[in-house]
Short mmCIF file of C-alpha atoms (C1' of nucleotides) in Angstrom, two decimals:
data_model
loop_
_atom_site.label_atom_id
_atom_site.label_comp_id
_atom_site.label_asym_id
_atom_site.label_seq_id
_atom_site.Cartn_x
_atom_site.Cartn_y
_atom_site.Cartn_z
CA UNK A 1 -26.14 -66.30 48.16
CA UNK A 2 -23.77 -68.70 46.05
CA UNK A 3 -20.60 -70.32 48.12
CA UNK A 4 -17.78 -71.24 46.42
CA UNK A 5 -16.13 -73.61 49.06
CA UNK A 6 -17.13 -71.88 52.15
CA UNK A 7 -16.28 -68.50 50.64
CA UNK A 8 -19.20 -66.32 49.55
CA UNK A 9 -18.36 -64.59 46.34
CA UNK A 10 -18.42 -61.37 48.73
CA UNK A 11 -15.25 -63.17 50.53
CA UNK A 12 -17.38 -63.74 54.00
CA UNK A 13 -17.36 -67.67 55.23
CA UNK A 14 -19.59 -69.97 55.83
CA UNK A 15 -20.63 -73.12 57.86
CA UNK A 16 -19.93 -76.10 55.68
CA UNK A 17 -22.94 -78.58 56.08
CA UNK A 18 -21.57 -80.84 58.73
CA UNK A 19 -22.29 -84.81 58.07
CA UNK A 20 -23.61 -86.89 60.74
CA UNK A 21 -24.94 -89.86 59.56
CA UNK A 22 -21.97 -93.22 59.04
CA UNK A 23 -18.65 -92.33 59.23
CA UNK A 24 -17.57 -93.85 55.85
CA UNK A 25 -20.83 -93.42 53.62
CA UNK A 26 -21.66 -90.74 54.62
CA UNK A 27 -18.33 -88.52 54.49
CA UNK A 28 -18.69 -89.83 50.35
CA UNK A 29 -21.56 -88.98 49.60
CA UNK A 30 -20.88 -85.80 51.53
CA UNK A 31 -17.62 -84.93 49.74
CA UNK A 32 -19.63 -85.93 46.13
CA UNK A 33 -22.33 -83.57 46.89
CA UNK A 34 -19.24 -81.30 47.63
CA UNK A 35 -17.91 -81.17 44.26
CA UNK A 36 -20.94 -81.97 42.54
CA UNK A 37 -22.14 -78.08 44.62
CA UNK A 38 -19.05 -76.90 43.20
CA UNK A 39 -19.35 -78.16 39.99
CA UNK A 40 -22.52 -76.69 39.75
CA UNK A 41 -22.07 -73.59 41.67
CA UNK A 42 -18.88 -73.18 38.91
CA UNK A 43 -21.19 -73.78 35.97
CA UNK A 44 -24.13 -71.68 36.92
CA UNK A 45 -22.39 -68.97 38.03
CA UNK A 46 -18.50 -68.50 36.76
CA UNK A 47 -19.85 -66.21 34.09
CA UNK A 48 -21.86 -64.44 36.85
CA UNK A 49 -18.90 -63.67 39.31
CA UNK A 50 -16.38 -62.59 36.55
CA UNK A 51 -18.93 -60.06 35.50
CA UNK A 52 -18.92 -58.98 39.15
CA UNK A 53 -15.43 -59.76 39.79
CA UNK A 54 -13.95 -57.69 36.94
CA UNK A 55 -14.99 -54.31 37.25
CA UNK A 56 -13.62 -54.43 41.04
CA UNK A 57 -10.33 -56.30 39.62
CA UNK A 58 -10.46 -54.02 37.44
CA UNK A 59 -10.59 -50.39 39.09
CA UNK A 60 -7.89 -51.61 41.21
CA UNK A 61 -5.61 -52.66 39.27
CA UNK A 62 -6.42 -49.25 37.23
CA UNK A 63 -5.72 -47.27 40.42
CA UNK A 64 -2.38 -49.09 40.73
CA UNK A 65 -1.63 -48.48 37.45
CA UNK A 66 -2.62 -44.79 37.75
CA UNK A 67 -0.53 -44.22 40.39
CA UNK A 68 2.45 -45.85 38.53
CA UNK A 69 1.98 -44.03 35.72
CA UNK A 70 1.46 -40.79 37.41
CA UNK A 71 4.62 -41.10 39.09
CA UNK A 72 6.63 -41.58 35.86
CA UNK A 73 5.14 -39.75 33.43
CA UNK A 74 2.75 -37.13 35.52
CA UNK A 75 5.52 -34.34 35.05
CA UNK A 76 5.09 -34.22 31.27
CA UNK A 77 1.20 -33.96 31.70
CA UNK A 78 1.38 -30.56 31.94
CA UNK A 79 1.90 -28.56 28.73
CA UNK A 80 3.67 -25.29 28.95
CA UNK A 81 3.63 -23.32 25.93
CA UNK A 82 6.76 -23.73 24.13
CA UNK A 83 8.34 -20.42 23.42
CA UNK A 84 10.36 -21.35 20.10
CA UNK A 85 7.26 -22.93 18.82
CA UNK A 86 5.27 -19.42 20.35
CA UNK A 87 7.93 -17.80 18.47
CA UNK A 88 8.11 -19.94 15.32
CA UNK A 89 4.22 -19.12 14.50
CA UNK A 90 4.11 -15.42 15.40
CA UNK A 91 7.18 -15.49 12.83
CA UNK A 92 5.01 -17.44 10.55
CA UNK A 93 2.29 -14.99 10.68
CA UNK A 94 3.80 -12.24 10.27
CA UNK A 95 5.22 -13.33 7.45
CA UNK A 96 1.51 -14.10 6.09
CA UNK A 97 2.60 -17.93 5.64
CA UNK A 98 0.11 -18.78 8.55
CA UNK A 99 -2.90 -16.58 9.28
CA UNK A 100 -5.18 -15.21 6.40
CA UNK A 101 -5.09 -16.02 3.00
CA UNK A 102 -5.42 -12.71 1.30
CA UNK A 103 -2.69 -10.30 1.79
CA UNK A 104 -0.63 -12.51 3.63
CA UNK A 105 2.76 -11.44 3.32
CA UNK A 106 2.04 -8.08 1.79
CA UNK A 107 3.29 -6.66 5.53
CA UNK A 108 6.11 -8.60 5.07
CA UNK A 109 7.06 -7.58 1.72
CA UNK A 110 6.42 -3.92 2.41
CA UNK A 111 8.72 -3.89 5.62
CA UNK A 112 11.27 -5.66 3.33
CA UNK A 113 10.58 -2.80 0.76
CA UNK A 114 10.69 -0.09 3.57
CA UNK A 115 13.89 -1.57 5.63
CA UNK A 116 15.70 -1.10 2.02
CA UNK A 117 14.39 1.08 0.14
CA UNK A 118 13.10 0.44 -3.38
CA UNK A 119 12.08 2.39 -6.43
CA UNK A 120 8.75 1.57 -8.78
CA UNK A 121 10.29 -0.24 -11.32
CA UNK A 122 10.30 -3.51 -8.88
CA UNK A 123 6.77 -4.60 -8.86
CA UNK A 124 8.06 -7.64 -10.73
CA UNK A 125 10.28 -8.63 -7.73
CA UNK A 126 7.07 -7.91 -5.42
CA UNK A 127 5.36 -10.49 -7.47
CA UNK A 128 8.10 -12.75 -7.49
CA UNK A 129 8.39 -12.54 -3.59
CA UNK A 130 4.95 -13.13 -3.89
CA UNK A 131 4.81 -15.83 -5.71
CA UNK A 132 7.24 -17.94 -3.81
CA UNK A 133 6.31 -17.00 -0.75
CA UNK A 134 2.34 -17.87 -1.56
CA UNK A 135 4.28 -21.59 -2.90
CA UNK A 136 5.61 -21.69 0.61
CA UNK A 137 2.36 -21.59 1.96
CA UNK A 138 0.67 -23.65 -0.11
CA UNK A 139 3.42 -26.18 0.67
CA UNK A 140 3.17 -25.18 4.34
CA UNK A 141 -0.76 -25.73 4.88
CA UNK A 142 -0.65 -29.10 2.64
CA UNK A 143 1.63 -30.47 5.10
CA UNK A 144 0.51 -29.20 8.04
CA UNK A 145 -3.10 -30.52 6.74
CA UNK A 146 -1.12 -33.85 6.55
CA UNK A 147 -0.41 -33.82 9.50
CA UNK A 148 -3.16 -33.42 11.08
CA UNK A 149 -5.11 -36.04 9.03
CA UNK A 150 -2.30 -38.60 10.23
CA UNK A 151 -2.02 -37.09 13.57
CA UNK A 152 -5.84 -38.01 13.77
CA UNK A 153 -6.18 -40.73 11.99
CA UNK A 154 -3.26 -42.43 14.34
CA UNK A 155 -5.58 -41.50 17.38
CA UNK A 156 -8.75 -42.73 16.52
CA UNK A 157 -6.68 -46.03 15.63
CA UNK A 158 -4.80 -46.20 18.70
CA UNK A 159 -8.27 -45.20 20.96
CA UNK A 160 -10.34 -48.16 18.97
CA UNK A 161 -7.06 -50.08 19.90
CA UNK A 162 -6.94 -49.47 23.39
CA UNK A 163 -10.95 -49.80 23.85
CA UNK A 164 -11.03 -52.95 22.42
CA UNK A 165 -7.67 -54.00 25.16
CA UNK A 166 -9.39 -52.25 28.03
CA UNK A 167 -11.48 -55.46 27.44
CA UNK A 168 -8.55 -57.59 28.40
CA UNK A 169 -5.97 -55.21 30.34
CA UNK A 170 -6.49 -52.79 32.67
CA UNK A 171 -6.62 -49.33 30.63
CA UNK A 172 -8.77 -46.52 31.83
CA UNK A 173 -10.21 -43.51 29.83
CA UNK A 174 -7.67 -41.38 31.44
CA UNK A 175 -4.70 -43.51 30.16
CA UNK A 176 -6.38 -43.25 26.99
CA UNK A 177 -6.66 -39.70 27.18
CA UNK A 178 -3.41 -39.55 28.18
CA UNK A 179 -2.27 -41.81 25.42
CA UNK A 180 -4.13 -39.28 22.92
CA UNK A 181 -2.16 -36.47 24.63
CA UNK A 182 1.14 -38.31 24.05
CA UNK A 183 0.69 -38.51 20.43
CA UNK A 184 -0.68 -35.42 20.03
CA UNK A 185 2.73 -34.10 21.78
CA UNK A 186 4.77 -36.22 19.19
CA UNK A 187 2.83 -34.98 16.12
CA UNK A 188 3.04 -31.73 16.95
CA UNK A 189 6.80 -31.85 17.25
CA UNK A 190 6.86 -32.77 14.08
CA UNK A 191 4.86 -29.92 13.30
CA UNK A 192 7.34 -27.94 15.03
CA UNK A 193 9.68 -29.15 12.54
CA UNK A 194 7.33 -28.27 9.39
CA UNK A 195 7.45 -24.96 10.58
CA UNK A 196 11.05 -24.50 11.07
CA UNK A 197 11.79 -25.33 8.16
CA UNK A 198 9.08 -23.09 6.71
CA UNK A 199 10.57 -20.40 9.09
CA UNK A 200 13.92 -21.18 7.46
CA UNK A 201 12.46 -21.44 3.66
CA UNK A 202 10.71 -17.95 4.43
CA UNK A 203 14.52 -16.72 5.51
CA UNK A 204 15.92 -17.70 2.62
CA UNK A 205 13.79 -16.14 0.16
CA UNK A 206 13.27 -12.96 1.98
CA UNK A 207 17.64 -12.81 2.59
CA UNK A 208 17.27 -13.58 -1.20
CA UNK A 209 14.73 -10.42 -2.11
CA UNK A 210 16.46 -8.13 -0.04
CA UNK A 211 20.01 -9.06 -1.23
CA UNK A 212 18.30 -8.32 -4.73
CA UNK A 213 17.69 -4.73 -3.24
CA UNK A 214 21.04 -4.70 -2.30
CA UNK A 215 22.10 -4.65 -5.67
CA UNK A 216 21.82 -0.87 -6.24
CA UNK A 217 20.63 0.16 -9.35
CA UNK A 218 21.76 3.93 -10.56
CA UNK A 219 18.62 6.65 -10.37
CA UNK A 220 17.37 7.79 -13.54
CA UNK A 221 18.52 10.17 -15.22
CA UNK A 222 15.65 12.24 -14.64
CA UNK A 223 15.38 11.45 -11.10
CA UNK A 224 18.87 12.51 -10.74
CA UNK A 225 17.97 15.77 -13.02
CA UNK A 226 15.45 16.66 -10.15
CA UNK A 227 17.41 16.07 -6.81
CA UNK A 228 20.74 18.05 -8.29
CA UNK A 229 17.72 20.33 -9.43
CA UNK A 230 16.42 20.58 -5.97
CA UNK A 231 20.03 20.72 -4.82
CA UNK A 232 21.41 23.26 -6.38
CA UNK A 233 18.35 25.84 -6.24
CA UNK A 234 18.76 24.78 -2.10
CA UNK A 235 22.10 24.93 -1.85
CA UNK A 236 22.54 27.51 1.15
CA UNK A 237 20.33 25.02 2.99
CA UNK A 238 20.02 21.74 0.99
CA UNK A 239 18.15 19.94 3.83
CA UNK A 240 14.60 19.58 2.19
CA UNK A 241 11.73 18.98 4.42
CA UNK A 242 9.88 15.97 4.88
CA UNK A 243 6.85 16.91 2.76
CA UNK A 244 9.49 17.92 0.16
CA UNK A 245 11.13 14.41 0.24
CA UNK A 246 7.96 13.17 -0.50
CA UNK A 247 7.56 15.59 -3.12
CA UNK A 248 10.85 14.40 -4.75
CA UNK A 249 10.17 10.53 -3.66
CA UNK A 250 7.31 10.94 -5.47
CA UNK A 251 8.89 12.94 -8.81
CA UNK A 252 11.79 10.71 -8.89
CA UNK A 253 9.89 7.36 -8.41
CA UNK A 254 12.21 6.04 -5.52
CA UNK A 255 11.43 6.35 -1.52
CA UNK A 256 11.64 9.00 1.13
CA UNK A 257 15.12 7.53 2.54
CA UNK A 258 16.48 7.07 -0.69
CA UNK A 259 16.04 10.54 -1.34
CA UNK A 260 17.65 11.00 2.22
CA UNK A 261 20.38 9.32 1.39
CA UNK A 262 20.82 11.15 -1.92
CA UNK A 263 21.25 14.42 -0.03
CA UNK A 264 23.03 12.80 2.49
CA UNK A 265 25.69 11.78 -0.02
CA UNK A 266 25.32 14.60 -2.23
CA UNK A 267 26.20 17.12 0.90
CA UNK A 268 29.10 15.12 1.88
CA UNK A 269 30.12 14.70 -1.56
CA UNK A 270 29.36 18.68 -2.55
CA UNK A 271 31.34 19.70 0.86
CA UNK A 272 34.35 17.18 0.29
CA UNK A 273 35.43 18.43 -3.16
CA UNK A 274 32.83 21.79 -4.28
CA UNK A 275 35.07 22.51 -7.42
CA UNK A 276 34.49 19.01 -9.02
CA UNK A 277 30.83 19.93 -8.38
CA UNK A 278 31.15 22.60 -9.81
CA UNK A 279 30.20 23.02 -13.47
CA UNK A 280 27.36 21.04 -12.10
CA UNK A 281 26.56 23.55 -10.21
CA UNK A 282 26.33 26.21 -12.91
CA UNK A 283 24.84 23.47 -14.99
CA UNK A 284 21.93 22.97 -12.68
CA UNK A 285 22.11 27.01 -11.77
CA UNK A 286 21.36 27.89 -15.22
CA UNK A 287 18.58 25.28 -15.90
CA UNK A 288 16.62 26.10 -12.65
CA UNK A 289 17.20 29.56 -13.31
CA UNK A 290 15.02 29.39 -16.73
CA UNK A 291 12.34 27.83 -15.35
CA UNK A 292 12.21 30.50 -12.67
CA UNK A 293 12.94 32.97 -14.81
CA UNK A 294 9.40 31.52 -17.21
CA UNK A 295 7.67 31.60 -14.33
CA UNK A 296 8.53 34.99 -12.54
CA UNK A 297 7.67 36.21 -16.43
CA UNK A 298 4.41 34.14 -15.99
CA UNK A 299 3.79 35.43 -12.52
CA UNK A 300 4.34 39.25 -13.72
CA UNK A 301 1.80 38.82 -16.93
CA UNK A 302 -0.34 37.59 -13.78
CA UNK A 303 0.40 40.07 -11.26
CA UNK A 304 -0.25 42.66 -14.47
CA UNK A 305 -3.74 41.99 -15.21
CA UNK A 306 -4.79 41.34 -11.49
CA UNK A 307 -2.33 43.35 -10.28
CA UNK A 308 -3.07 42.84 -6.16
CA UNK A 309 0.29 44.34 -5.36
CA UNK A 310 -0.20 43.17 -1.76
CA UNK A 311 3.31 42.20 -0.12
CA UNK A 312 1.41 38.74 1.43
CA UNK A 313 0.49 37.61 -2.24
CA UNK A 314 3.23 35.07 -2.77
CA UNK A 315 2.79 32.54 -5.13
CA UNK A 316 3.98 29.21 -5.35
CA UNK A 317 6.15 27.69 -7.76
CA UNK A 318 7.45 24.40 -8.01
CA UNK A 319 8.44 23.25 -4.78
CA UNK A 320 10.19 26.24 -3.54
CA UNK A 321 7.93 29.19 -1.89
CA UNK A 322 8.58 32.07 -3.79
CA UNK A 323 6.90 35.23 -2.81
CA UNK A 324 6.60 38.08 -4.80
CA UNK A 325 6.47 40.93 -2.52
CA UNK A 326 5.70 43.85 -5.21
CA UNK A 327 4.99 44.46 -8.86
CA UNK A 328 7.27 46.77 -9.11
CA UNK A 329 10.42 44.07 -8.14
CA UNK A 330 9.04 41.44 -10.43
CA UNK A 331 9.73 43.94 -13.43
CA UNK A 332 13.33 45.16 -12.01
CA UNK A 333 13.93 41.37 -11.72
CA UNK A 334 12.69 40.88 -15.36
CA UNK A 335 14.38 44.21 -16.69
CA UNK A 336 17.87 43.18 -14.76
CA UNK A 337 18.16 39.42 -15.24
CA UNK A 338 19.74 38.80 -18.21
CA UNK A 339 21.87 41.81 -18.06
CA UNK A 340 25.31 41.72 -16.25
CA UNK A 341 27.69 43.73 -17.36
CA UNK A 342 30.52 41.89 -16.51
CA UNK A 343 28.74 39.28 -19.14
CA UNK A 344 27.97 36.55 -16.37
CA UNK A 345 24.46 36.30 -16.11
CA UNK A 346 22.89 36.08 -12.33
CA UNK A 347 19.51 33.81 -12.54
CA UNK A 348 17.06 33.89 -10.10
CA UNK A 349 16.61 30.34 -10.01
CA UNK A 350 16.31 30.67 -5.86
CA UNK A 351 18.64 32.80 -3.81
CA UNK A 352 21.09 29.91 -4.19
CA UNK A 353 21.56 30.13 -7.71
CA UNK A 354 24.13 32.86 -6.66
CA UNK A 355 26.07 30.23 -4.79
CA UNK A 356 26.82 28.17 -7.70
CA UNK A 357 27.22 30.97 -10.12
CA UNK A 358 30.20 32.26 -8.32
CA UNK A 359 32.13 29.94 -10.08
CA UNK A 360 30.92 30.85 -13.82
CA UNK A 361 33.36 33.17 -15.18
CA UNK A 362 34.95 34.32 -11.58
CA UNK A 363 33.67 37.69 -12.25
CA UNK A 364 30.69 37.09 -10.27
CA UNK A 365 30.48 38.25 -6.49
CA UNK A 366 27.63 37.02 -4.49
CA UNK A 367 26.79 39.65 -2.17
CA UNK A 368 29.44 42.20 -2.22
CA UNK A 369 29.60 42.23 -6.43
CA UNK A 370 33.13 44.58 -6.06
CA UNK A 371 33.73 44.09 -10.00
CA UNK A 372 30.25 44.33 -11.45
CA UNK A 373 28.61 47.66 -12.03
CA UNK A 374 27.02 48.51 -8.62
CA UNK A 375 23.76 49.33 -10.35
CA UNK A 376 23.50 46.53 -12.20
CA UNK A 377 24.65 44.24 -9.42
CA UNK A 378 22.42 45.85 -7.14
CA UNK A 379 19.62 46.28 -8.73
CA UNK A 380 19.65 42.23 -9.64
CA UNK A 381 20.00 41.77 -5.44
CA UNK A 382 17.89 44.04 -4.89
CA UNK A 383 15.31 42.71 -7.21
CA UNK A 384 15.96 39.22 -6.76
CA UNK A 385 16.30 39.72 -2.88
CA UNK A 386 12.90 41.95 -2.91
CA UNK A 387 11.26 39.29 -4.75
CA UNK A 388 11.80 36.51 -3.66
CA UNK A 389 11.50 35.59 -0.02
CA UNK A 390 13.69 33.20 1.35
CA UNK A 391 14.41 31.23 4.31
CA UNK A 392 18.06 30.89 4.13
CA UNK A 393 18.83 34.37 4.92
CA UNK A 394 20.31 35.14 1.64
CA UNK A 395 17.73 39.18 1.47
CA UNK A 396 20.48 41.43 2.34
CA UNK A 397 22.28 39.37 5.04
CA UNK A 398 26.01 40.60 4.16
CA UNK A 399 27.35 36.90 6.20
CA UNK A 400 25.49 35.22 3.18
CA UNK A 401 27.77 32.39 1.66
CA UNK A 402 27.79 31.44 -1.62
CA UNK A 403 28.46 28.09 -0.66
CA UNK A 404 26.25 27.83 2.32
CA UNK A 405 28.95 26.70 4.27
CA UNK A 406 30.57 28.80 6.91
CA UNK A 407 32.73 28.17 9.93
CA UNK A 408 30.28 27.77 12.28
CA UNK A 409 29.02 24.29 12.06
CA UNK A 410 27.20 22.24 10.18
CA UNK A 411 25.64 22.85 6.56
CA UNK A 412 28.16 25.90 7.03
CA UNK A 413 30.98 24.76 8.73
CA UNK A 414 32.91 21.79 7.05
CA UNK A 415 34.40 24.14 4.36
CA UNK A 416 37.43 26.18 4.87
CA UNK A 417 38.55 28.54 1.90
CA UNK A 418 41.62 25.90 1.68
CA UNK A 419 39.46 22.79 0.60
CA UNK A 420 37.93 25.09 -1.81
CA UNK A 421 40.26 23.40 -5.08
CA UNK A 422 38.39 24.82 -7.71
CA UNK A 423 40.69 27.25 -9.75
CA UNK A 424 37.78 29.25 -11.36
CA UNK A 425 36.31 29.18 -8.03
CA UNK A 426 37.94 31.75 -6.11
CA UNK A 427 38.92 31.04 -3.06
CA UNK A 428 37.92 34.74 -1.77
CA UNK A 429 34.47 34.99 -2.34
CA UNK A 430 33.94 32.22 -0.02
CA UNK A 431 36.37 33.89 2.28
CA UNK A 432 35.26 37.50 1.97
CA UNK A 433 31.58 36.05 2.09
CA UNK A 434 32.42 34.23 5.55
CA UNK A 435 34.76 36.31 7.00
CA UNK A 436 32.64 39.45 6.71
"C1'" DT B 1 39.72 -4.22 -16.16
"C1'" DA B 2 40.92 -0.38 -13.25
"C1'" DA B 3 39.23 3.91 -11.71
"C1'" DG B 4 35.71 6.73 -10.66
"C1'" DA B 5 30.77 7.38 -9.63
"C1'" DT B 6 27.05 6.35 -6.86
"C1'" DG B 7 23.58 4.29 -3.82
"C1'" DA B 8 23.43 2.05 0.60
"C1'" DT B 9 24.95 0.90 5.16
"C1'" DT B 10 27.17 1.54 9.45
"C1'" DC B 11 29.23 4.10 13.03
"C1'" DT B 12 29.55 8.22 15.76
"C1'" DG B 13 28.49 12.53 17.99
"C1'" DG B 14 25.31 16.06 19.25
"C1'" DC C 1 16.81 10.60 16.08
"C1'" DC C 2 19.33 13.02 12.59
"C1'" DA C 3 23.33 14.47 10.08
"C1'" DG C 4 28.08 13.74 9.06
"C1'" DA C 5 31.65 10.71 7.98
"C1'" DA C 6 33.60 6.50 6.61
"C1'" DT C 7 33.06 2.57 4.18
"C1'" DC C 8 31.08 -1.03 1.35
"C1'" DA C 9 29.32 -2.85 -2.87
"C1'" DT C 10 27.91 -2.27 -7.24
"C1'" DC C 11 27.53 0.20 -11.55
"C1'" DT C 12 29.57 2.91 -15.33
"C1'" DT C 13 33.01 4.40 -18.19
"C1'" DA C 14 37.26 4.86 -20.48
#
DNA sequence: TAAGATGATTCTGG
DNA sequence: CCAGAATCATCTTA
């Protein structure tokens, strides 16, 4: 065991050899073999008791340190997940800026498509939306990439740095750990800040695409041919179906809602102010009414040479259910359609043709036809009513409106023979119709 | 350029 | 949630 003047390197004394021979000599050459002990004990073995000194100086003054540290900083070792970053990258998913690469974004674009409501002819601004928002991206993962190259890059640096001064200083793998933690915390602030701004890029150029939407753009022609078409021929009950949306969505090359909100506005419209509506009407009356009457002539060369004559045998045509329910009514309809004697002609278009064609000529009475010859008159109801089955009521129901609209709510409510302005309209029919 | 038409949105009531 | 009503914003037309 090595002494370093009467202390053991352990810390426990020691008797110093005691000198007994002359008082004066001897204490010399006693205090010279002294120092010359030190000197030698200090040579041999300084190297030798730092190495064992330092790793106990050194854990302590770690475990001070620790416990320094802990007490400042030990709050902010704990990492709850940040909600606005949480929300920032579900946002940046769902957008398809994050996440996978292929179809990214198409959700986004179709919700942006669906929450407006867009026709076909805008596959250019899909691929426009596209485009930028696929630029975002790109911009988005370079950067972030960035980032993390730096972000590691800085803590491999600072870990090398603070290995090589846990040589000299008291730093322990847990301060370095926590030292990585710290920058990680700071880098990924600032990646908090990449994707804000990506957030707020993606904002912008989806407010952008759907204030393009915004800009309405008038329906075809066609397209609006086929809704007043569908109108018109519905008229008692112009609420089509869902499937029928879809059927007109899908003629007219726009979207279910738009084609909501068509008959939305066209109802509101139609009930506001019926006699501005109403050479379209007759327009519309008249065109579906060819078509029906080319196919009832079609159906009867059918029903002729298979003849099934059974009163289930409907057939379909178009979009509207038409049912035949005998032969012998498909050629009274054919015989009587083009022949009114009070010269209007009544086209079997769908019951509702009769709604609009009350405005015609004036002559024309829906269901109690006063001023037409009752056999003619009839014998077209009768036909047309026999032949075709509806759903609005209109076979023989004597409270049939020609407008659809009655006092009682709704469809049929809104309309009171007063807000009827049309001159050629007559005010009566809709009266007599709704007041019988 | 004003007026009217029209598609979309918003509010409200059932 | 849906339809009606009011309203907005844009397009079309004279």
């Amino acid at each position: 065991m090595q002494t370093l003047g009467g202390v053991t390197l352990t810390g426990h004394p020691v008797a110093l050899p005691v000198p007994h021979d002359g008082p004066d000599a001897r204490n010399k050459q006693d205090i010279g073999d002294i120092l010359h002990q030190i000197m030698t004990i200090t040579d041999q073995s300084l190297d030798e008791a730092q190495a064992k000194m330092k790793p106990a100086l050194f854990s302590v003054l770690c475990e001070i340190k620790e416990k320094t540290g802990l007490s400042i900083r030990g709050s902010q070792d704990e990492d709850p997940p940040d909600p606005q970053l949480m929300r920032l990258d579900n946002m940046l998913l769902a957008e398809g800026v994050s996440g996978p690469e292929k179809g990214g974004g198409a959700a986004a674009v179709a919700a942006a498509t669906a929450a407006v409501g867009v026709g076909a002819d805008n596959s250019i601004e899909h691929s426009d939306y596209r485009a930028k928002l696929s630029q975002i991206r790109q911009i988005y993962h370079t950067e972030l990439e960035k980032y993390e190259q730096a972000c590691n890059e800085f803590t491999t640096h600072v870990m090398n740095l603070l290995r090589e001064q846990s040589r000299t200083r008291p730093i322990s793998p847990k301060e370095i750990e926590r030292m990585v933690n710290i920058i990680h915390r700071k880098f990924s602030s600032i990646q908090m800040q990449l994707k804000q701004s990506t957030c707020e890029a993606v904002m912008i150029l989806r407010s952008r695409f759907l204030d393009a939407r915004r800009k309405r753009r008038n329906f075809s022609k066609q397209a609006t041919e086929i809704l007043n078409e569908y109108f018109y021929s519905h008229l008692s009950n112009p609420y089509p179906s869902e499937e029928a949306k879809e059927e007109l969505a899908k003629k007219c090359a726009i979207t279910v809602s738009q084609v909501s909100n068509w008959f939305g506005n066209k109802r509101i419209r139609y009930k506001k102010n019926i006699g501005k509506f109403q050479e379209e009407a007759n327009l519309y009356a008249a065109k579906t009414a060819v078509t029906a009457a080319q196919a009832v002539a079609a159906a009867v060369q059918n029903s002729q040479t298979n003849s099934p004559a059974t009163p289930s045998s409907g057939f379909q045509m178009k979009d509207e259910d038409f049912q035949l329910d005998a032969a012998e009514d498909k050629n009274n309809l054919l015989n009587n359609m083009f022949t009114g004697s009070s010269g209007s002609y009544s086209l079997p278009g769908s019951g509702d043709m009769f709604m609009s064609m009350s405005g015609l000529n004036g002559s024309y009475q829906p269901t109690q036809v006063p001023n037409t010859g009752q056999t003619q008159g009839d014998s077209i109801r009768h036909a047309i009513g026999q032949s075709l089955g509806y759903s609005d009521g209109l076979r023989g129901n004597p409270l049939y409106s020609p407008h659809g609209l009655n006092g009682n709510g709704g469809w049929h409510d809104a309309v009171t023979p007063s807000s009827v302005t049309s001159p050629i309209e007559g005010a009566n029919s809709v009266h007599s119709d709704t007041s019988n």
